[in-house]
C-alpha positions as semicolon CSV with decimal commas, in nm:
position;residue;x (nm);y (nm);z (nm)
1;X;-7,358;-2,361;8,368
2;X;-7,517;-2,226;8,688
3;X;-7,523;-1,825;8,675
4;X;-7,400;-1,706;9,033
5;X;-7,607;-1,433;9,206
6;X;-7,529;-1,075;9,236
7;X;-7,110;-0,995;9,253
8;X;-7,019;-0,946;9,617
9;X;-6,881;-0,595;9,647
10;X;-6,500;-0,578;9,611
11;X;-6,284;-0,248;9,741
12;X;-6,018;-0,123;9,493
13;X;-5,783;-0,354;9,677
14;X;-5,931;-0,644;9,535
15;X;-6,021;-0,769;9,853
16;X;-6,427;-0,828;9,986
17;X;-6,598;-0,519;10,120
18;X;-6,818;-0,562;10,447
19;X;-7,153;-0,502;10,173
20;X;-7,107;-0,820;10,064
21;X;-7,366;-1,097;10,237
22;X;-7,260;-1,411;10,439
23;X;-7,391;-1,624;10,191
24;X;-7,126;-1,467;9,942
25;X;-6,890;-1,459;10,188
26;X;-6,888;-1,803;10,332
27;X;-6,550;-1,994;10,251
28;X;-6,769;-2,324;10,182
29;X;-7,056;-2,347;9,975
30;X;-7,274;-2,569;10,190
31;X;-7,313;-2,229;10,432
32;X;-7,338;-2,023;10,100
33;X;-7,514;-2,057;9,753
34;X;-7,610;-2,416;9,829
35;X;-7,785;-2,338;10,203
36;X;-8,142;-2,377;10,104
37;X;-8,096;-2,746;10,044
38;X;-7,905;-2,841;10,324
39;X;-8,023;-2,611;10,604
40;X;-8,245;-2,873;10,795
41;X;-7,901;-3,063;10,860
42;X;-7,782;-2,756;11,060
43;X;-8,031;-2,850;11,383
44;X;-7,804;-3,169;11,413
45;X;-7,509;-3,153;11,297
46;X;-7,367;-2,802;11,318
47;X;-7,128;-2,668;11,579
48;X;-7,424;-2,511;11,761
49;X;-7,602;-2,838;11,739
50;X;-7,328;-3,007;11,900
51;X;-7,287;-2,761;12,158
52;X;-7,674;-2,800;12,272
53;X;-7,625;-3,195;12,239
54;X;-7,341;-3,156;12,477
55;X;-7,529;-2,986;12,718
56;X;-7,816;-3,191;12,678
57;X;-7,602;-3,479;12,728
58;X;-7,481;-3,311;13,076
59;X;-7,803;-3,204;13,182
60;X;-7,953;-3,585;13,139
61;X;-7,664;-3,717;13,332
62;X;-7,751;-3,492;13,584
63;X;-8,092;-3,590;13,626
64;X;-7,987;-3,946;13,579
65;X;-7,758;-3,945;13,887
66;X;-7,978;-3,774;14,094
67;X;-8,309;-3,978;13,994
68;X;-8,090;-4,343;14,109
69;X;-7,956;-4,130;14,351
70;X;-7,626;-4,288;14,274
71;X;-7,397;-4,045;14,475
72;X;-7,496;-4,055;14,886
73;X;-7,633;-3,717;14,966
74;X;-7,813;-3,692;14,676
75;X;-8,190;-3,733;14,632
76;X;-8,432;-3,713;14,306
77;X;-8,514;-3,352;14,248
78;X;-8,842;-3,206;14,201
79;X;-9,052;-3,199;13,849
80;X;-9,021;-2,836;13,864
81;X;-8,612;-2,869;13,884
82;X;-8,604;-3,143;13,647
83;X;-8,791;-2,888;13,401
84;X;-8,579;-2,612;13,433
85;X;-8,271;-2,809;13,367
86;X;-8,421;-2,922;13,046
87;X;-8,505;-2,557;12,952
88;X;-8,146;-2,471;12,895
89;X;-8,149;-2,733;12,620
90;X;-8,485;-2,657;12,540
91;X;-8,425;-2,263;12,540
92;X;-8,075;-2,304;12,397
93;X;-8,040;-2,016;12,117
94;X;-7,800;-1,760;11,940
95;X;-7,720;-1,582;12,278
96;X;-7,643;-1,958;12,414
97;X;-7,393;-1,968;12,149
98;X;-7,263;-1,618;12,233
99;X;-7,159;-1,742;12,620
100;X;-7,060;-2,076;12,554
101;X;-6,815;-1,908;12,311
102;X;-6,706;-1,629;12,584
103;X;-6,661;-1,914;12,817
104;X;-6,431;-2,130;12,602
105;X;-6,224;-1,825;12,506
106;X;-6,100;-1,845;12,857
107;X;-6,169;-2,187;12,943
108;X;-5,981;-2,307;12,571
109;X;-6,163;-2,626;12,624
110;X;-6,506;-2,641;12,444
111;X;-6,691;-2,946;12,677
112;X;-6,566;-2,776;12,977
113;X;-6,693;-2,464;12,873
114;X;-6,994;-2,663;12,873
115;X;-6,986;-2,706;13,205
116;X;-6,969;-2,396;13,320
117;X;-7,198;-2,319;13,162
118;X;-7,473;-2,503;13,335
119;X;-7,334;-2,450;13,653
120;X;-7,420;-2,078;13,586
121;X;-7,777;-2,182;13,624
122;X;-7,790;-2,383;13,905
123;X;-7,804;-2,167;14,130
124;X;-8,154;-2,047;14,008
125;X;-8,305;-2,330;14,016
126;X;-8,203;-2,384;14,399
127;X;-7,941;-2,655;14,282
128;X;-7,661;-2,462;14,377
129;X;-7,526;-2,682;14,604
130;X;-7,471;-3,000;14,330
131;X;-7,261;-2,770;14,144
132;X;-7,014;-3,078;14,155
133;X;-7,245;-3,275;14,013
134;X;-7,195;-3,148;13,694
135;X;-6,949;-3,427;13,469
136;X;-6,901;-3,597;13,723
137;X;-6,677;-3,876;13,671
138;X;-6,690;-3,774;13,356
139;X;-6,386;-3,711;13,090
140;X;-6,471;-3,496;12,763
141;X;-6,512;-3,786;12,550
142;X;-6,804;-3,940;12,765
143;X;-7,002;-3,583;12,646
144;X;-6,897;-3,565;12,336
145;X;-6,917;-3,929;12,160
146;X;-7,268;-3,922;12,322
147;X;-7,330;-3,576;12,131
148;X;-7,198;-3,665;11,794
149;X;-7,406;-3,994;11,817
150;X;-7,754;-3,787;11,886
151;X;-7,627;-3,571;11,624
152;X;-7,578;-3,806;11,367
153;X;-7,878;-4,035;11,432
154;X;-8,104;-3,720;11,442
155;X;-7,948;-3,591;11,121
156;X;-7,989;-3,958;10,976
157;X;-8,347;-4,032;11,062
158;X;-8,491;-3,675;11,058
159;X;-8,360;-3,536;10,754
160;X;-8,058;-3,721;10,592
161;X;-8,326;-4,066;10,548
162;X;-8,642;-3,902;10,490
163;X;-8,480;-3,678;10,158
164;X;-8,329;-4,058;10,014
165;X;-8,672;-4,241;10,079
166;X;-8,849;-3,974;9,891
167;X;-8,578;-3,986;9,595
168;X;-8,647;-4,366;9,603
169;X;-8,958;-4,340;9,573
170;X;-8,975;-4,108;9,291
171;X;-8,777;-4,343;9,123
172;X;-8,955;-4,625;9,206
173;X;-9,293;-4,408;9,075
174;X;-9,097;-4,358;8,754
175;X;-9,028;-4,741;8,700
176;X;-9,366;-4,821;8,719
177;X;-9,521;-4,557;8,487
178;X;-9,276;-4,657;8,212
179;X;-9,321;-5,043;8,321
180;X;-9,381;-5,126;7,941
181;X;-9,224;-4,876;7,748
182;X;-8,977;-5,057;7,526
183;X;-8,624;-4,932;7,538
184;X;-8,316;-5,053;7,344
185;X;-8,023;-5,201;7,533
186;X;-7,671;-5,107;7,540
187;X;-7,415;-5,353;7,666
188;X;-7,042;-5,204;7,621
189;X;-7,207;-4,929;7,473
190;X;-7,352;-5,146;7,168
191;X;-7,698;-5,247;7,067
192;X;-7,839;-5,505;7,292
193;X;-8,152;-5,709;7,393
194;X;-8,378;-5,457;7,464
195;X;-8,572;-5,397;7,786
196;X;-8,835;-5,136;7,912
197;X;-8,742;-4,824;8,095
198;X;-8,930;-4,929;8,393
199;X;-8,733;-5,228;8,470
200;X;-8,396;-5,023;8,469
201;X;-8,508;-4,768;8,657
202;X;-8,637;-5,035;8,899
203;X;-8,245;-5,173;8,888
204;X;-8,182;-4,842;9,074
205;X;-8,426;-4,760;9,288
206;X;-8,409;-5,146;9,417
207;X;-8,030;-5,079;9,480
208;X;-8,088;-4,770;9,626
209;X;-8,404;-4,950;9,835
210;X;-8,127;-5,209;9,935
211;X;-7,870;-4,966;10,123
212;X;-8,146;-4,710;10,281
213;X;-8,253;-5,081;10,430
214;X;-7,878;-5,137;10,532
215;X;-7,860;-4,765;10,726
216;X;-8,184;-4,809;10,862
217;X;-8,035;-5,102;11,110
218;X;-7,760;-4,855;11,212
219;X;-7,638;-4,895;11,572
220;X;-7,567;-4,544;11,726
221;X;-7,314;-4,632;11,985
222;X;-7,229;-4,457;12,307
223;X;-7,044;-4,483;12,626
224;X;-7,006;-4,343;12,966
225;X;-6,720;-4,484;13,114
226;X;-6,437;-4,240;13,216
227;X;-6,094;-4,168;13,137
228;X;-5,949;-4,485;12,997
229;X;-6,324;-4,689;12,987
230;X;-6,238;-4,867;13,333
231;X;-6,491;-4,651;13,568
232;X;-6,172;-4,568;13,752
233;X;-6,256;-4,248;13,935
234;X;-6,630;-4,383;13,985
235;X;-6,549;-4,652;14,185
236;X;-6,273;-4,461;14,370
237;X;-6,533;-4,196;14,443
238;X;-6,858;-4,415;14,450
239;X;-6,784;-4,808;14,541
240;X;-7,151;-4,872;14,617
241;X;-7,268;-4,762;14,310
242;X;-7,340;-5,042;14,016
243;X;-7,151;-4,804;13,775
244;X;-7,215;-5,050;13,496
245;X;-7,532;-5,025;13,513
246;X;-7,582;-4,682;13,571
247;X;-7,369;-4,647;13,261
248;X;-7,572;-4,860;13,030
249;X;-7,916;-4,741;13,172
250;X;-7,820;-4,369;13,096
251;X;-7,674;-4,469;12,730
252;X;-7,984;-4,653;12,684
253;X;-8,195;-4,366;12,798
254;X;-8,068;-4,183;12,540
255;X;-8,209;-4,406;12,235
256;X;-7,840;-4,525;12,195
257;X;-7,676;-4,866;12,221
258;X;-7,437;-4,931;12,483
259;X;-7,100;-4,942;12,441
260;X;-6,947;-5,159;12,746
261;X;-6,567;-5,210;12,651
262;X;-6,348;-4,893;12,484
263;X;-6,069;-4,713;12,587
264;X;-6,125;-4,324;12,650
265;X;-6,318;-4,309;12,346
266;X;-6,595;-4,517;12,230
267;X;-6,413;-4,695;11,930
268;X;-6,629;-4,517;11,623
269;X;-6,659;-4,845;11,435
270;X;-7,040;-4,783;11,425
271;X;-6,951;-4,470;11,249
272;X;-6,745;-4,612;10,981
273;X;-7,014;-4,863;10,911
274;X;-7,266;-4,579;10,850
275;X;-7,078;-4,391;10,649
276;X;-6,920;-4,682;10,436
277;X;-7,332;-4,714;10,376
278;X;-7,412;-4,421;10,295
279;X;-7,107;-4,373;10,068
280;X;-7,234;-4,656;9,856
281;X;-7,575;-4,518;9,857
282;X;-7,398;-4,226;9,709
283;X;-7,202;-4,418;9,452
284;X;-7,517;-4,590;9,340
285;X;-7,713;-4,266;9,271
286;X;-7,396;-4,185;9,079
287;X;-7,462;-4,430;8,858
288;X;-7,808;-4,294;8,825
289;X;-7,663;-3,960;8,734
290;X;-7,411;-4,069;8,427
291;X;-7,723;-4,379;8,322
292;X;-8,000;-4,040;8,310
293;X;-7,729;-3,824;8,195
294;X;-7,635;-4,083;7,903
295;X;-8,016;-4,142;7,821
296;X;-8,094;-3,724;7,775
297;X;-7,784;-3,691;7,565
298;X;-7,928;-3,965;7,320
299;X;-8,255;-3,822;7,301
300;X;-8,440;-4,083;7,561
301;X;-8,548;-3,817;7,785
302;X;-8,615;-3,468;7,693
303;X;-8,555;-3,201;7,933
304;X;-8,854;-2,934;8,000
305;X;-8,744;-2,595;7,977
306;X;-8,776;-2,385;8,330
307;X;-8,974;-2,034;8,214
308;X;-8,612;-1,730;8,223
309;X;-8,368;-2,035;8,275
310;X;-8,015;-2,004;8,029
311;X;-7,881;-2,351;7,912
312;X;-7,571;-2,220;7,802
313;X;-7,457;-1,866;7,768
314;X;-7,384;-1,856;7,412
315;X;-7,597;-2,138;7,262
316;X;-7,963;-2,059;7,329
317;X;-8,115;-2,394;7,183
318;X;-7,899;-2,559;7,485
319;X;-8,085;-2,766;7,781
320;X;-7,782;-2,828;7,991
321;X;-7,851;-3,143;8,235
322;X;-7,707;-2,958;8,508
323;X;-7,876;-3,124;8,815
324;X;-7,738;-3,431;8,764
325;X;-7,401;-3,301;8,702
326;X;-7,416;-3,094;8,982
327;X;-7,536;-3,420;9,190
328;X;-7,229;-3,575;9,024
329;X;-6,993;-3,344;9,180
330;X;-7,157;-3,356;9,533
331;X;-7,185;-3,715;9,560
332;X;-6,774;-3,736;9,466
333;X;-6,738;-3,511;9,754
334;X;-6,978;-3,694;9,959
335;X;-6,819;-4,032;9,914
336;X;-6,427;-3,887;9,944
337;X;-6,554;-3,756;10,308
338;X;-6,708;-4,055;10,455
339;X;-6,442;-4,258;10,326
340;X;-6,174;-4,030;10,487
341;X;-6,395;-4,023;10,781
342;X;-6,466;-4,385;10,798
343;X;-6,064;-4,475;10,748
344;X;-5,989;-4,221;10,992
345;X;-6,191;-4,263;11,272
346;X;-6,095;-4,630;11,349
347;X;-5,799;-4,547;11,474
348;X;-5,670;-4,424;11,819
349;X;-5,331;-4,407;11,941
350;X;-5,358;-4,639;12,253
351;X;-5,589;-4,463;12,433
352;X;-5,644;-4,167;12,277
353;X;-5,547;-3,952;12,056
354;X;-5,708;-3,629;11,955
355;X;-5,742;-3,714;11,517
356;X;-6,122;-3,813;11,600
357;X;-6,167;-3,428;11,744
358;X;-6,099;-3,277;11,377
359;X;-6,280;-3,497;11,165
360;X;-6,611;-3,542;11,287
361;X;-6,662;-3,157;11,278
362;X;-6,652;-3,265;10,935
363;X;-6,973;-3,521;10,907
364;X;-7,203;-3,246;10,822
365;X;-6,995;-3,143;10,550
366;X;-7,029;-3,500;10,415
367;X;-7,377;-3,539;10,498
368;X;-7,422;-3,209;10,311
369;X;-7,304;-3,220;10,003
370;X;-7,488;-3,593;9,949
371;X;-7,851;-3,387;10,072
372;X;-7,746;-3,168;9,789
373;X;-7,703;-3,439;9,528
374;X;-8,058;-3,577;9,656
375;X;-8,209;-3,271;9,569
376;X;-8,079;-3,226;9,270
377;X;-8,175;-3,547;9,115
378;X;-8,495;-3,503;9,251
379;X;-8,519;-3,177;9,091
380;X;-8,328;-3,317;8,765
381;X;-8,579;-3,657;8,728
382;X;-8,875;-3,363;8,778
383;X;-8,799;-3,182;8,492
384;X;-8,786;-3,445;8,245
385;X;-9,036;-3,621;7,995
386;X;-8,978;-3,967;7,825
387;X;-8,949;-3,928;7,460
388;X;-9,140;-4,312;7,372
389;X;-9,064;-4,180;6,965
390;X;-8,747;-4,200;7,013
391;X;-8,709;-4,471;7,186
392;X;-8,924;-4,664;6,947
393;X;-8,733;-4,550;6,668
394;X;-8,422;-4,635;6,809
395;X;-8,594;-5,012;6,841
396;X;-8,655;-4,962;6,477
397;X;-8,306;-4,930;6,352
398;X;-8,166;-5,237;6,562
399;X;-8,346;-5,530;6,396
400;X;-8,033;-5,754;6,453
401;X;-8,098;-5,754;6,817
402;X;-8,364;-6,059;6,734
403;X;-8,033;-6,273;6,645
404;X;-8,043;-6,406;6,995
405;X;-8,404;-6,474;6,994
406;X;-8,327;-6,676;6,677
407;X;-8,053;-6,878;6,750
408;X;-8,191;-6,931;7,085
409;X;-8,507;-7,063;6,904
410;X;-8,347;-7,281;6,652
411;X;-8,143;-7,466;6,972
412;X;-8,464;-7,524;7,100
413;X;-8,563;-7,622;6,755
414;X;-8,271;-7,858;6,726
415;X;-8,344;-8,047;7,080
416;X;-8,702;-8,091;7,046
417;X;-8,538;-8,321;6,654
418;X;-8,648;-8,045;6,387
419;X;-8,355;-8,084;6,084
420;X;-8,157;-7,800;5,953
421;X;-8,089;-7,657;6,252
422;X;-7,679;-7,670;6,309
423;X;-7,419;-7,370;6,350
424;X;-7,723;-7,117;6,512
425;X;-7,453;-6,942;6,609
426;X;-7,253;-6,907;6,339
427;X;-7,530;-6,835;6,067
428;X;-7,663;-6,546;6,307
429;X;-7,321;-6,399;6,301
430;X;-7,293;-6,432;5,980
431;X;-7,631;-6,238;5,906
432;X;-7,563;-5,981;6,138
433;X;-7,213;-5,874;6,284
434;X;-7,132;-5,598;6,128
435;X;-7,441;-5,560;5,927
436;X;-7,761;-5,369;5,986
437;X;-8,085;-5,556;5,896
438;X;-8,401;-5,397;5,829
439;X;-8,737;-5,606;5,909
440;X;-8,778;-5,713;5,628
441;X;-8,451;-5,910;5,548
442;X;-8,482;-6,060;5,933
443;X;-8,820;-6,190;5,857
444;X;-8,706;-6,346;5,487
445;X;-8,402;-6,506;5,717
446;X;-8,674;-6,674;5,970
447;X;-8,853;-6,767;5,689
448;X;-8,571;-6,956;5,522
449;X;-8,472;-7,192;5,836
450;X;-8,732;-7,478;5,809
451;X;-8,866;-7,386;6,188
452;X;-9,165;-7,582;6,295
453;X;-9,505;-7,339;6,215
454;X;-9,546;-7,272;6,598
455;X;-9,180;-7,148;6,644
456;X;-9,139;-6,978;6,276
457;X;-9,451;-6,793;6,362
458;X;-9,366;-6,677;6,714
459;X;-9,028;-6,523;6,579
460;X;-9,239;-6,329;6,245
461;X;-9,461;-6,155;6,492
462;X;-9,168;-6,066;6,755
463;X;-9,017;-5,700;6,683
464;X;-8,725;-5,512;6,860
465;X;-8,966;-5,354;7,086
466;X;-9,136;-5,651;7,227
467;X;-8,892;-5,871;7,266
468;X;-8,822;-5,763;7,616
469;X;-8,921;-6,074;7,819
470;X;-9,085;-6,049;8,110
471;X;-8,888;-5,686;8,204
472;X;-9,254;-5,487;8,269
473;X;-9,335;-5,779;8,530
474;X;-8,991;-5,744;8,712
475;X;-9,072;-5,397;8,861
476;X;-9,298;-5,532;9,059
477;X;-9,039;-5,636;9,260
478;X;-9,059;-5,296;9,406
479;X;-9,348;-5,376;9,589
């Protein structure tokens, strides 16, 4: 079990005393105990992040209108103005957060708060005067599907991408170094045809390799279209203007894809296929969790003590595989989230409704807890060595697992006219369900079915540990 850090302070009330830290404070453990790991998720898909997306987002648009000058009376501006608008994204910090929130407490409208917030700096940068500029033609949702979308693809291919690609990798490393090492099978939890560690860790990190492949194609959606999506109050306002175009060319601009039919919001679906994705990435490094998990607890991998670290509190000769049940938990989470998320968000009421607003202030919580179960098994598969004795002795103790080698031989046998041959089946079962059979009984069994010399030979010299096929030549599949 993990040992928590120092008690926060707690008055005689019971309640929390101001000496105790944020990080004991915080009501979710992403912003507490667990912050180290997912911190570099908090430049994209925080609130603050948001906020400078959103003004980002305006300031573009902006510059966009003016560059085409779209509206009459406008012209491009200067480099100099250009810059300074993109220094209130640029210089966007804690005090940024400070007024935006002053602004919305009277405003109790965060995108609009937004906007007053630029306009605030207009006027230094001798822009006063396109004050109205600011959304225009815009309704909330044009600002903030755009933001979420930068969000989310930054979070994605900065941080969220480059953490699974490394995990892959060290699995992938892991396959190949133990390429050859012969492992015994389990199939229903019984003795089966063996294999080599290598090839099943390949199995994962090739089904891990498979989704990472699947989010890497993600379309990040966006629009820029109005009210209901019909350019309404552009045209009314602008008729000259190609509004389409102007539309798609800013989305575009953006490193998004155009979105060219929705209602007032754009329609999410490119969110629920991401996160359906990366739920199933999560659900397959479950199954590397319980597999690694299963393989420590028979002795397969041995864990390497960390220098001061306490297994258990009252059993000192305890190891406790703790990563990978903490990734366990995480991934749940993980998975529960985007699932919610991806059910939730393809739905709006007609138009809109407002059911989108509350859950995507939710994807970094999702995205967080699966960068936390990344880490962890990265951390877990670190600290552990592969225990070949055991594994070979395991091989050792399964000698009936060469049944199917030999009844597979003597149907060969059989076809190719060699007598003596019928019931393979049957005479294997009868040898070994329910029976264990040492080496030296299987080999005094080969020896008694009148093989031909090339076949009774080939099955004397195979053993439970290389009779593994062709398994060390699959993982180069990973290449």
């Amino acid at each position: 079990m993990e040992a928590m850090a120092d008690s926060p302070a707690r008055t005689p009330s019971g309640r929390l005393s101001l000496a105790a830290t944020p990080e004991q404070i915080a009501l979710g453990p992403l912003d507490g105990r667990y912050r180290p790991a997912v911190a570099p998720l908090v430049d994209y898909l925080s609130e603050a992040a948001l906020n400078r997306d959103r003004v980002a987002v305006e300031v573009e648009w902006f510059i966009h209108l003016t560059r085409n000058s779209v509206l009459p009376g406008t012209a491009p501006l200067t480099a100099e103005q250009e810059e300074g608008l993109r220094r209130i994204v640029t210089e966007f910090d804690a005090a940024s957060v400070a007024e935006l929130a002053e602004i919305e407490a009277v405003t109790v409208h965060d995108v609009k708060a937004v906007e007053y917030y630029i306009g605030r700096r207009l006027e230094a940068l001798g822009l006063g005067q396109l004050t109205a500029l600011v959304h225009f033609g815009c309704t909330s949702e044009d600002i903030n599907n755009l933001s979420y979308a930068l969000g989310v693809k930054g979070g994605v291919e900065n941080v969220w991408l480059p953490a699974a690609r490394a995990l892959v990798g060290q699995i992938a490393d892991m396959a190949r170094e133990n390429r050859i090492v012969p492992m015994l099978s389990r199939t229903h939890g019984q003795p089966a045809t063996p294999t080599t560690l290598g090839k099943e860790l390949a199995v994962m990190a090739h089904r891990l390799g498979r989704q990472l492949a699947r989010i890497e194609r993600t379309e990040y959606l966006g629009k820029i279209n109005g009210a209901t999506g019909d350019f309404a109050a552009h045209v009314a306002s602008v008729p000259s203007a190609d509004w389409q175009q102007v539309s798609k060319s800013f989305v575009e601009g953006l490193g998004l894809t155009w979105n060219p039919l929705t209602t007032q919001i754009e329609s999410h679906d490119w969110q629920a296929e991401l996160y359906a994705d990366i739920a199933r990435f999560n659900r397959i490094l479950h199954n590397v969790c319980t597999d690694v998990w299963s393989y420590i607890s028979i002795g397969y991998f041995a864990q390497i003590p960390v220098a001061g670290a306490t297994g258990s509190s009252t059993m000192p000769h305890k190891v406790n595989p703790i990563r990978f049940e903490n990734a366990e938990a995480n991934l749940e989470i993980s998975s529960a989230l985007l699932d919610t998320l991806g059910a939730t968000l393809v739905t709006s009421r007609w138009q809109r409704d407002l059911t989108d607003s509350s859950s995507q202030r939710n994807i970094g919580v999702a995205f967080g807890h699966s960068m936390l179960a990344i880490s962890n098994v990265s951390r877990g598969l670190a600290g552990l060595d592969v225990a070949e004795g055991v594994l070979a002795e395991d091989l050792d103790q399964n000698w009936e697992v060469l049944a199917e080698a030999i009844q597979m031989v003597m149907r060969a046998e059989a076809i190719a006219g060699v007598p003596g041959m019928d019931n393979p089946y049957e005479r294997l079962k009868e040898l070994t369900r329910g029976h264990r059979v040492d080496a030296a009984r299987m080999k005094e069994f080969v020896s008694e079915l009148g093989l031909s010399a090339e076949a009774e030979a080939r099955l004397l010299a195979l053993t439970p540990a290389s009779y593994n096929g062709i398994a060390g030549d699959l993982v180069d599949h990973l290449d």
